[in-house]
Coordinates of C-alpha atoms and ligand atoms in Angstrom, one line a residue:
M9 CA 0.0 0.0 0.0
D10 CA 1.6 3.3 -1.2
I11 CA 0.3 5.7 1.5
D12 CA 2.7 8.4 0.4
S13 CA 1.0 8.7 -2.9
L14 CA -2.3 9.4 -1.0
R15 CA -0.6 11.8 1.3
G16 CA 0.7 13.7 -1.7
C17 CA -2.9 14.6 -2.9
L18 CA -4.7 15.0 0.4
S19 CA -5.4 18.3 2.3
G20 CA -6.1 16.1 5.4
E21 CA -4.1 13.5 7.0
A22 CA -3.3 9.8 6.4
A23 CA -1.9 8.2 9.6
L24 CA -0.2 4.9 10.2
P25 CA 0.1 3.0 13.5
G26 CA 2.0 5.0 16.1
N27 CA 0.5 8.3 15.0
P28 CA -2.0 9.9 17.5
V29 CA -4.5 10.5 14.6
Y30 CA -4.5 6.7 14.0
D31 CA -5.5 6.1 17.6
E32 CA -8.1 8.9 17.7
G33 CA -9.7 7.4 14.6
R34 CA -10.1 4.0 16.0
T35 CA -11.4 5.2 19.4
V36 CA -15.0 4.2 19.0
W37 CA -17.9 3.3 21.3
H38 CA -17.4 -0.5 21.2
P39 CA -14.5 -1.2 23.5
P40 CA -12.9 -4.2 21.7
A41 CA -12.8 -2.2 18.4
R42 CA -10.4 0.3 19.9
Y43 CA -7.7 -2.3 19.7
R44 CA -8.3 -3.5 16.2
E45 CA -5.7 -2.4 13.7
P46 CA -6.8 -0.8 10.4
L47 CA -4.1 -0.4 7.7
A48 CA -4.2 3.4 8.1
V49 CA -6.6 6.1 9.3
V50 CA -7.4 8.9 6.8
R51 CA -8.9 12.1 8.0
P52 CA -10.3 14.1 5.1
T53 CA -11.0 17.8 5.3
G54 CA -13.9 17.7 2.8
T55 CA -15.6 16.0 -0.2
G56 CA -12.5 16.4 -2.4
D57 CA -10.3 14.4 0.1
V58 CA -13.0 11.6 0.3
A59 CA -13.0 11.3 -3.5
R60 CA -9.2 11.2 -3.7
T61 CA -9.1 8.6 -1.0
L62 CA -11.7 6.3 -2.7
R63 CA -10.0 6.6 -6.1
W64 CA -6.6 5.9 -4.6
A65 CA -8.0 2.9 -2.7
R66 CA -9.7 1.5 -5.8
D67 CA -6.4 1.7 -7.7
E68 CA -4.4 0.2 -4.8
G69 CA -7.0 -2.6 -4.3
V70 CA -7.7 -1.7 -0.6
R71 CA -11.1 -1.3 1.0
V72 CA -12.2 1.9 2.8
S73 CA -14.5 1.8 5.8
P74 CA -16.3 5.1 6.7
R75 CA -16.7 6.2 10.3
S76 CA -18.6 9.3 11.4
G77 CA -19.5 9.3 15.1
G78 CA -18.1 5.9 15.9
H79 CA -21.2 4.6 17.7
S80 CA -21.8 1.4 15.7
F81 CA -22.7 -1.0 18.5
D82 CA -20.2 -3.6 17.2
G83 CA -17.5 -1.2 16.2
F84 CA -18.1 -2.1 12.6
P85 CA -16.0 0.7 10.9
V86 CA -12.7 -0.3 12.6
R87 CA -11.4 -3.3 10.6
P88 CA -8.1 -4.9 10.2
G89 CA -6.9 -4.9 6.6
C90 CA -8.9 -1.8 5.6
V91 CA -8.4 1.9 5.6
L92 CA -10.5 3.7 8.2
L93 CA -11.9 6.9 6.8
D94 CA -12.5 9.1 9.8
L95 CA -15.2 11.7 8.9
S96 CA -15.6 12.8 12.5
P97 CA -13.8 16.2 12.0
M98 CA -16.2 17.0 9.2
R99 CA -18.9 18.4 11.5
D100 CA -20.3 21.7 10.2
A101 CA -24.0 22.2 10.8
G102 CA -26.1 25.2 9.9
L103 CA -29.8 26.0 9.5
E104 CA -30.8 27.6 6.2
A105 CA -34.0 29.1 4.8
K106 CA -37.2 27.1 5.0
G107 CA -35.9 25.1 8.0
L108 CA -33.4 23.1 5.9
L109 CA -30.5 21.8 7.9
R110 CA -27.2 21.5 6.0
V111 CA -24.8 19.1 7.9
Q112 CA -21.6 17.2 7.5
P113 CA -21.6 13.5 8.5
G114 CA -19.4 13.9 11.6
S115 CA -22.0 16.3 13.2
R116 CA -23.2 15.0 16.5
V117 CA -26.9 14.7 17.2
L118 CA -26.7 17.2 20.0
A119 CA -25.0 19.8 17.7
L120 CA -27.9 19.4 15.3
A121 CA -30.4 20.1 18.2
E122 CA -28.3 23.1 19.0
A123 CA -28.4 24.4 15.5
L124 CA -32.2 24.0 15.4
A125 CA -32.9 25.5 18.9
P126 CA -32.7 29.2 18.1
A127 CA -35.4 28.8 15.4
G128 CA -37.5 26.6 17.7
R129 CA -37.3 23.7 15.2
A130 CA -37.1 19.9 15.7
L131 CA -36.1 16.7 14.0
P132 CA -36.2 13.0 15.2
L133 CA -32.6 12.6 16.3
G134 CA -32.3 9.4 18.4
D135 CA -31.5 9.4 22.1
C136 CA -27.8 9.7 22.3
G137 CA -26.1 13.1 21.9
T138 CA -22.8 11.8 20.6
V139 CA -24.2 9.6 17.7
A140 CA -23.3 11.3 14.4
V141 CA -25.6 12.0 11.6
G142 CA -23.5 9.9 9.1
G143 CA -24.2 6.6 10.8
L144 CA -27.7 7.5 12.0
M145 CA -28.8 8.2 8.4
A146 CA -27.0 5.2 7.1
G147 CA -29.5 3.0 8.9
G148 CA -32.7 5.0 9.5
G149 CA -32.8 7.1 12.6
F150 CA -35.5 6.6 15.3
G151 CA -36.0 9.5 17.7
Y152 CA -38.7 10.7 20.1
A153 CA -40.5 12.7 17.4
S154 CA -40.5 9.8 14.9
R155 CA -44.2 9.0 15.3
Q156 CA -44.9 12.6 14.2
F157 CA -42.1 13.3 11.7
G158 CA -40.9 9.9 10.6
L159 CA -37.3 8.6 10.7
T160 CA -34.4 11.0 10.3
I161 CA -33.9 9.5 6.7
D162 CA -37.6 10.3 5.8
N163 CA -36.6 14.0 6.0
L164 CA -33.5 13.8 3.8
V165 CA -34.0 16.3 1.0
E166 CA -30.6 16.1 -0.7
A167 CA -27.1 14.6 -0.2
T168 CA -23.6 15.1 -1.6
V169 CA -22.0 11.7 -2.0
V170 CA -18.8 10.1 -3.3
T171 CA -19.5 6.8 -4.9
G172 CA -17.2 3.8 -4.6
N173 CA -16.2 4.4 -8.2
G174 CA -14.9 7.8 -7.0
E175 CA -17.5 10.1 -8.6
V176 CA -18.8 13.1 -6.7
L177 CA -22.6 13.6 -7.1
R178 CA -25.4 15.7 -5.6
V179 CA -28.4 13.3 -5.2
D180 CA -32.1 14.0 -4.6
A181 CA -35.5 12.9 -5.8
D182 CA -34.6 14.1 -9.4
N183 CA -30.8 13.6 -9.5
A184 CA -29.4 10.0 -9.3
P185 CA -32.6 8.8 -7.6
P186 CA -31.3 5.3 -7.0
L187 CA -28.4 6.7 -4.9
Y188 CA -30.8 9.0 -3.1
W189 CA -32.9 5.9 -2.3
S190 CA -29.9 4.0 -1.0
C191 CA -28.8 7.0 1.2
R192 CA -32.0 6.5 3.1
G193 CA -31.3 3.4 5.1
G194 CA -28.9 1.5 2.7
G195 CA -26.2 1.3 5.3
G196 CA -23.6 3.3 3.4
S197 CA -23.2 0.6 0.8
A198 CA -22.9 2.3 -2.5
C199 CA -21.4 5.7 -1.6
I200 CA -20.0 7.8 1.3
V201 CA -22.1 10.8 2.2
T202 CA -20.2 14.0 2.8
E203 CA -23.2 16.4 3.3
F204 CA -26.8 16.0 4.1
V205 CA -29.7 18.5 3.6
I206 CA -32.5 17.6 6.1
R207 CA -36.0 19.1 6.5
S208 CA -36.8 20.3 10.1
F209 CA -40.1 21.2 11.7
V210 CA -41.4 23.9 14.0
A211 CA -41.4 22.3 17.4
G212 CA -43.7 24.4 19.6
Q213 CA -44.3 23.3 23.1
V214 CA -42.7 20.1 24.4
T215 CA -43.5 18.1 27.5
A216 CA -40.9 15.6 28.6
F217 CA -41.4 12.9 31.1
D218 CA -39.7 10.1 33.1
I219 CA -41.4 7.5 35.2
V220 CA -39.8 4.6 37.1
W221 CA -41.7 1.5 38.1
D222 CA -40.7 -1.3 40.4
W223 CA -39.7 -4.7 39.0
A224 CA -42.6 -6.3 40.8
A225 CA -45.0 -4.6 38.4
A226 CA -42.9 -5.1 35.2
R227 CA -45.6 -7.2 33.5
E228 CA -48.3 -4.5 34.1
A229 CA -45.9 -1.8 33.0
L230 CA -45.4 -3.6 29.6
L231 CA -49.1 -4.1 29.0
G232 CA -49.8 -0.5 30.2
F233 CA -47.1 0.9 27.9
D234 CA -48.5 -1.0 25.0
A235 CA -52.1 0.1 25.6
V236 CA -51.0 3.8 26.0
I237 CA -49.0 3.8 22.8
R238 CA -51.8 2.1 20.8
S239 CA -54.3 4.9 21.6
A240 CA -52.0 7.9 21.9
P241 CA -51.8 10.5 19.2
R242 CA -48.6 10.8 17.1
K243 CA -47.4 13.8 19.1
F244 CA -46.9 11.4 22.0
D245 CA -43.7 9.2 22.0
L246 CA -42.6 6.9 24.8
K247 CA -39.9 4.4 25.4
L248 CA -39.9 1.6 27.9
K249 CA -36.7 0.0 29.3
I250 CA -36.4 -2.8 31.8
R251 CA -32.8 -2.9 33.0
T252 CA -30.8 -4.9 35.4
T253 CA -29.1 -3.4 38.5
G254 CA -26.0 -4.4 40.5
D255 CA -22.3 -3.4 40.3
G256 CA -21.1 -3.9 36.8
R257 CA -24.3 -5.4 35.7
F258 CA -25.2 -2.7 33.2
L259 CA -23.6 0.2 31.5
D260 CA -24.4 3.0 34.0
S261 CA -26.9 1.5 36.4
A262 CA -26.4 2.3 40.1
A263 CA -25.6 -0.8 42.1
A264 CA -28.9 -0.7 44.0
G265 CA -31.2 0.8 41.3
P266 CA -33.4 3.8 41.7
Q267 CA -34.8 4.9 45.1
G268 CA -38.1 3.3 45.9
C269 CA -37.4 0.2 43.8
T270 CA -36.5 -3.2 45.2
P271 CA -32.7 -3.4 45.5
G272 CA -31.0 -6.3 43.6
T273 CA -33.8 -6.5 41.0
P274 CA -34.3 -4.9 37.6
F275 CA -36.4 -1.8 37.3
V276 CA -38.7 -0.3 34.6
E277 CA -38.0 3.2 33.1
L278 CA -40.5 5.0 30.9
S279 CA -39.3 8.2 29.2
G280 CA -40.6 10.2 26.4
Q281 CA -41.9 13.5 24.9
Y282 CA -45.2 15.0 24.0
L283 CA -45.2 17.7 21.4
G284 CA -47.8 19.8 23.2
P285 CA -48.8 21.2 26.6
R286 CA -48.3 19.5 29.9
A287 CA -51.9 19.1 30.8
E288 CA -52.5 17.0 27.6
A289 CA -49.4 14.9 28.3
E290 CA -50.5 14.3 31.9
A291 CA -53.9 13.0 30.7
L292 CA -52.2 10.6 28.2
L293 CA -49.7 9.4 30.8
A294 CA -52.2 8.9 33.7
P295 CA -52.5 5.1 33.4
L296 CA -48.7 4.9 33.9
S297 CA -48.0 7.9 36.2
D298 CA -51.0 7.4 38.6
H299 CA -50.3 3.8 39.1
P300 CA -49.3 2.6 42.6
A301 CA -46.1 0.9 41.1
A302 CA -44.8 4.3 39.8
Q303 CA -41.9 5.3 42.1
K304 CA -40.7 8.4 40.4
V305 CA -42.7 10.7 38.1
L306 CA -41.1 13.7 36.5
I307 CA -43.2 15.7 34.0
R308 CA -41.9 19.0 32.7
Q309 CA -42.9 21.5 29.9
E310 CA -39.9 23.0 28.2
N311 CA -38.4 24.0 24.9
Y312 CA -37.4 21.3 22.4
F313 CA -33.7 21.8 22.9
D314 CA -33.8 21.4 26.7
A315 CA -36.0 18.3 26.2
V316 CA -33.5 16.8 23.8
R317 CA -30.6 17.7 26.0
E318 CA -32.1 15.8 28.9
L319 CA -32.8 12.7 26.8
L320 CA -29.2 12.6 25.5
P321 CA -27.1 12.4 28.6
L322 CA -24.2 10.3 27.5
P323 CA -21.0 12.4 27.3
G324 CA -17.6 10.8 27.3
L325 CA -18.7 7.6 25.5
N326 CA -15.8 8.0 23.1
D327 CA -13.2 8.3 25.8
P328 CA -10.5 5.7 25.6
A329 CA -11.4 2.6 27.6
P330 CA -9.4 -0.4 28.7
P331 CA -9.7 -3.6 26.6
T332 CA -11.2 -5.3 29.6
L333 CA -14.3 -3.0 29.6
R334 CA -17.3 -5.2 28.9
P335 CA -18.9 -4.6 25.5
M336 CA -22.6 -4.2 25.1
R337 CA -24.3 -6.4 22.4
V338 CA -27.4 -5.0 20.9
A339 CA -29.9 -6.9 18.7
S340 CA -33.3 -5.9 17.4
D341 CA -36.8 -7.0 16.3
F342 CA -39.9 -5.3 15.1
V343 CA -43.2 -6.0 17.0
E344 CA -46.2 -6.2 14.7
G345 CA -49.1 -7.1 16.9
E346 CA -50.5 -6.2 20.3
L347 CA -48.5 -7.5 23.4
R348 CA -50.3 -10.4 25.1
S349 CA -49.6 -11.7 28.5
G350 CA -47.5 -14.7 27.2
D351 CA -45.3 -12.2 25.3
V352 CA -44.8 -10.1 28.4
D353 CA -43.7 -13.3 30.3
V354 CA -41.0 -13.9 27.7
L355 CA -39.7 -10.3 27.9
V356 CA -39.7 -10.3 31.7
G357 CA -38.1 -13.7 31.7
F358 CA -35.3 -12.5 29.4
V359 CA -34.4 -9.6 31.8
D360 CA -34.7 -11.9 34.8
A361 CA -32.1 -14.2 33.3
L362 CA -29.8 -11.3 32.7
Q363 CA -30.2 -10.2 36.3
H364 CA -29.9 -13.5 38.0
A365 CA -27.9 -16.0 35.9
R366 CA -24.5 -16.3 37.4
D367 CA -22.7 -16.6 34.0
L368 CA -24.4 -13.5 32.5
W369 CA -23.6 -9.8 33.1
G370 CA -26.8 -7.9 32.9
G371 CA -28.6 -5.8 30.2
C372 CA -31.9 -4.4 29.2
I373 CA -34.9 -4.7 26.9
L374 CA -36.1 -1.5 25.3
L375 CA -39.3 -0.9 23.4
E376 CA -39.9 2.2 21.3
P377 CA -42.6 3.1 18.8
A378 CA -42.0 2.4 15.1
D379 CA -45.5 3.4 13.9
G380 CA -47.2 6.7 13.0
A381 CA -45.4 8.7 10.3
V382 CA -42.7 5.9 10.0
N383 CA -45.4 3.7 8.5
D384 CA -46.8 6.3 6.2
V385 CA -43.8 5.6 3.9
A386 CA -44.0 2.6 1.6
S387 CA -41.5 -0.2 2.3
A388 CA -40.0 0.1 -1.2
A389 CA -39.8 4.0 -1.1
T390 CA -36.5 4.0 0.8
A391 CA -33.8 1.4 1.3
Y392 CA -35.0 1.1 4.9
P393 CA -37.8 -1.4 4.5
H394 CA -39.5 -1.9 7.9
R395 CA -42.7 0.0 7.6
K396 CA -45.3 -2.2 9.2
G397 CA -43.9 -2.7 12.7
R398 CA -45.6 -1.1 15.7
L399 CA -42.6 -1.2 18.0
V400 CA -38.8 -1.7 17.8
L401 CA -37.6 -4.2 20.4
Q402 CA -34.0 -3.7 21.4
W403 CA -32.2 -6.5 23.3
E404 CA -29.2 -5.1 25.1
M405 CA -26.8 -7.6 26.6
I406 CA -23.5 -7.0 28.4
E407 CA -20.9 -9.5 27.1
S408 CA -17.6 -10.6 28.4
S409 CA -14.5 -9.0 26.8
D410 CA -13.5 -12.6 26.1
P411 CA -15.4 -13.8 23.0
H412 CA -14.9 -17.4 24.0
A413 CA -16.5 -17.0 27.5
A414 CA -19.3 -19.5 28.1
G415 CA -21.8 -16.7 28.6
T416 CA -21.4 -15.6 25.0
A417 CA -23.0 -18.7 23.6
R418 CA -25.6 -18.6 26.4
L419 CA -26.7 -15.2 25.2
D420 CA -27.2 -16.6 21.7
D421 CA -29.4 -19.3 23.1
L422 CA -31.3 -16.9 25.4
L423 CA -32.0 -14.6 22.5
S424 CA -33.0 -17.3 20.1
N425 CA -35.3 -18.9 22.6
A426 CA -37.0 -15.6 23.4
R427 CA -37.5 -14.9 19.7
E428 CA -39.0 -18.3 19.1
A429 CA -41.4 -17.9 22.0
L430 CA -42.5 -14.5 20.7
G431 CA -43.1 -16.2 17.3
P432 CA -45.6 -14.3 15.1
L433 CA -45.5 -11.2 17.3
L434 CA -42.2 -10.3 15.5
T435 CA -42.1 -9.4 11.8
G436 CA -38.7 -11.1 11.2
G437 CA -37.1 -7.8 10.2
R438 CA -34.1 -6.3 12.0
Y439 CA -32.7 -2.8 12.2
V440 CA -29.3 -2.4 10.7
N441 CA -28.3 0.3 13.1
Y442 CA -28.7 -2.2 15.9
A443 CA -26.9 -4.9 13.9
D444 CA -26.1 -8.2 15.7
R445 CA -23.9 -11.0 14.7
M446 CA -26.9 -13.4 14.3
D447 CA -28.5 -11.1 11.8
T448 CA -28.2 -11.3 8.0
A449 CA -28.5 -8.7 5.2
E450 CA -31.9 -10.2 4.4
D451 CA -33.1 -9.4 7.9
W452 CA -31.9 -5.7 7.5
W453 CA -33.2 -5.0 4.0
S454 CA -35.7 -7.7 3.2
A455 CA -37.3 -7.2 -0.2
N456 CA -35.1 -4.1 -0.8
L457 CA -31.8 -6.1 -0.7
G458 CA -31.7 -7.0 -4.4
K459 CA -32.2 -3.4 -5.5
L460 CA -29.6 -2.2 -3.0
R461 CA -27.0 -4.7 -4.2
S462 CA -27.5 -3.7 -7.8
I463 CA -27.1 0.0 -7.0
A464 CA -23.9 -0.8 -5.0
A465 CA -22.6 -3.0 -7.9
A466 CA -23.1 -0.1 -10.4
H467 CA -21.6 2.7 -8.2
D468 CA -18.9 0.7 -6.4
R469 CA -17.7 -1.7 -9.0
S470 CA -14.6 -2.8 -7.1
R471 CA -16.5 -3.1 -3.7
T472 CA -14.1 -0.4 -2.3
I473 CA -16.5 0.7 0.4
V474 CA -16.9 -1.6 3.4
S475 CA -20.5 -2.2 4.2
R476 CA -22.8 -4.8 5.7
L477 CA -24.3 -5.6 2.3
Y478 CA -22.1 -8.7 1.9
P479 CA -21.0 -11.1 4.7
Ligands
FAD7 C1 -25.7 4.9 23.0 C2 -26.4 4.7 21.7 C3 -27.7 5.2 21.5 C4 -28.3 5.0 20.3 N1 -29.6 5.5 20.1 C5 -30.2 5.4 18.9 C6 -31.5 5.9 18.7 O1 -32.1 6.4 19.6 N2 -32.1 5.8 17.5 C7 -31.4 5.2 16.4 O2 -31.9 5.1 15.3 N3 -30.1 4.7 16.6 C8 -29.5 4.8 17.8 N4 -28.3 4.3 18.0 C9 -27.6 3.5 16.9 C10 -26.9 4.5 15.9 O3 -27.9 5.1 15.1 C11 -25.9 3.7 15.1 O4 -25.0 3.1 15.9 C12 -25.3 4.7 14.0 O5 -24.7 3.9 13.0 C13 -24.2 5.5 14.7 O6 -23.7 6.5 13.8 P1 -22.2 7.0 14.0 O7 -21.9 7.8 12.8 O8 -22.0 7.5 15.3 O9 -21.5 5.6 13.8 P2 -20.2 5.0 13.0 O10 -19.8 3.8 13.9 O11 -19.2 6.1 12.8 O12 -20.8 4.5 11.7 C14 -21.6 3.3 11.6 C15 -21.8 2.9 10.1 O13 -22.5 3.8 9.4 C16 -22.0 3.9 8.1 N5 -21.6 5.3 7.9 C17 -21.1 6.2 8.8 N6 -20.9 7.4 8.2 C18 -21.2 7.3 6.9 C19 -21.2 8.2 5.8 N7 -20.8 9.4 6.0 N8 -21.6 7.7 4.6 C20 -22.0 6.4 4.5 N9 -22.0 5.5 5.5 C21 -21.7 6.0 6.7 C22 -20.9 3.0 8.0 O14 -21.3 1.8 7.4 C23 -20.4 2.8 9.4 O15 -19.9 1.5 9.6 C24 -27.6 4.4 19.2 C25 -26.3 4.0 19.4 C26 -25.7 4.1 20.6 C27 -24.2 3.7 20.8

């Protein structure tokens, strides 16, 4: 690999092992990935550098793996034998006329909320402030306002891309429509996006809320959550988490769990937003907030930015971490029907095992709405195909840093058994932004996979861009 010939034509940097830029580039959210060794880390300063890198890589016969915010749950972008293209310094974000947001891929979600705040505008932006728009848009983008405004990709108006063949294009509904289609959930498989233009909305009043329930009432919480979501208007968005407690049992759980909840057991967290006044939110939440199992109820009316800031409280996730830090595995499903009592038993049993099995390390299940405006879009209209699910189900499992530990295979069994027991409740689809090692490309893109592969074959003939399209 002739890195000097690339350096000669770049405005940015191309770093080899030993250079601090190399280590910064591979410092991502997934702890084990921070110790993988890409061939080099390239830091472009703009679209021109990205194009020069892709053309150089194609001629050299090496593959390029794009990274924006580095939040891929399995550290996907950091790969031995590939060049890591670190887009994180490309992070300009500005609001233009008609509420259009022009952003570079390394812009963090919180920076987007900041750019929107002075104009009182909003966008579904996920729930983690340090996720970057590059990877969020690659897969879809669920956020608290998704029932009302759709996925983040549903609001993509235009993108500037560099194809795997090295061509720079501006894509939208009229220009290179197949690439524009693939930029909305295609997992970065045909091109690397260097700028997005995204539609935003007037936010108005926002009421944010957090409720904690004791583990003893977890079944009721699940059924109550499901009933509230089924009848609530689109302006109402709510997530449910049931998470384990105990020292080192989960990412950031206090050892004893929240005050008022039974120590040494999991607990239920309900958090969300209503795009309207407090009194209306309180009426919708009453079945969950006025219940005797509710230990903590916080409901507050505020502006959109403050509401987003509170929901995105994860600073420092990209700090270097020791290789022994336990990674979090995340898998997903889409729930199609109504939750029944047998389904609830399966979900509660899953968390119970994570809490109490001696060879497992804790975790969480998370349910969030995938209906409303998300399902107004036809499955074939964007590369993201999952338009008939009601809820996204996220399985979060802390793993050992040793991939051969007995618990690793136990988690596969636990997950497979839970899925089998839920049976027809699940659509069979999976969300590529919560990609798991047991998933396949068919799970992520279902009927859209063939079209996505043919777009990638035309625009990335040498398969220069690393993506999840092929195993
Ligand atoms: C704590 C946490 C909370 C999360 N919460 C949510 C949530 O609420 N809603 C939600 O939808 N998702 C959520 N996610 C998942 C998140 O959307 C994905 O992990 C996303 O891929 C992260 O984007 P990134 O740029 O930070 O990641 P990266 O690891 O940098 O990128 C991930 C992948 O995206 C592709 N990619 C990145 N940049 C580009 C580009 N410029 N052009 C083409 N392809 C590109 C590449 O294939 C890359 O491997 C969460 C993740 C974490 C860690």
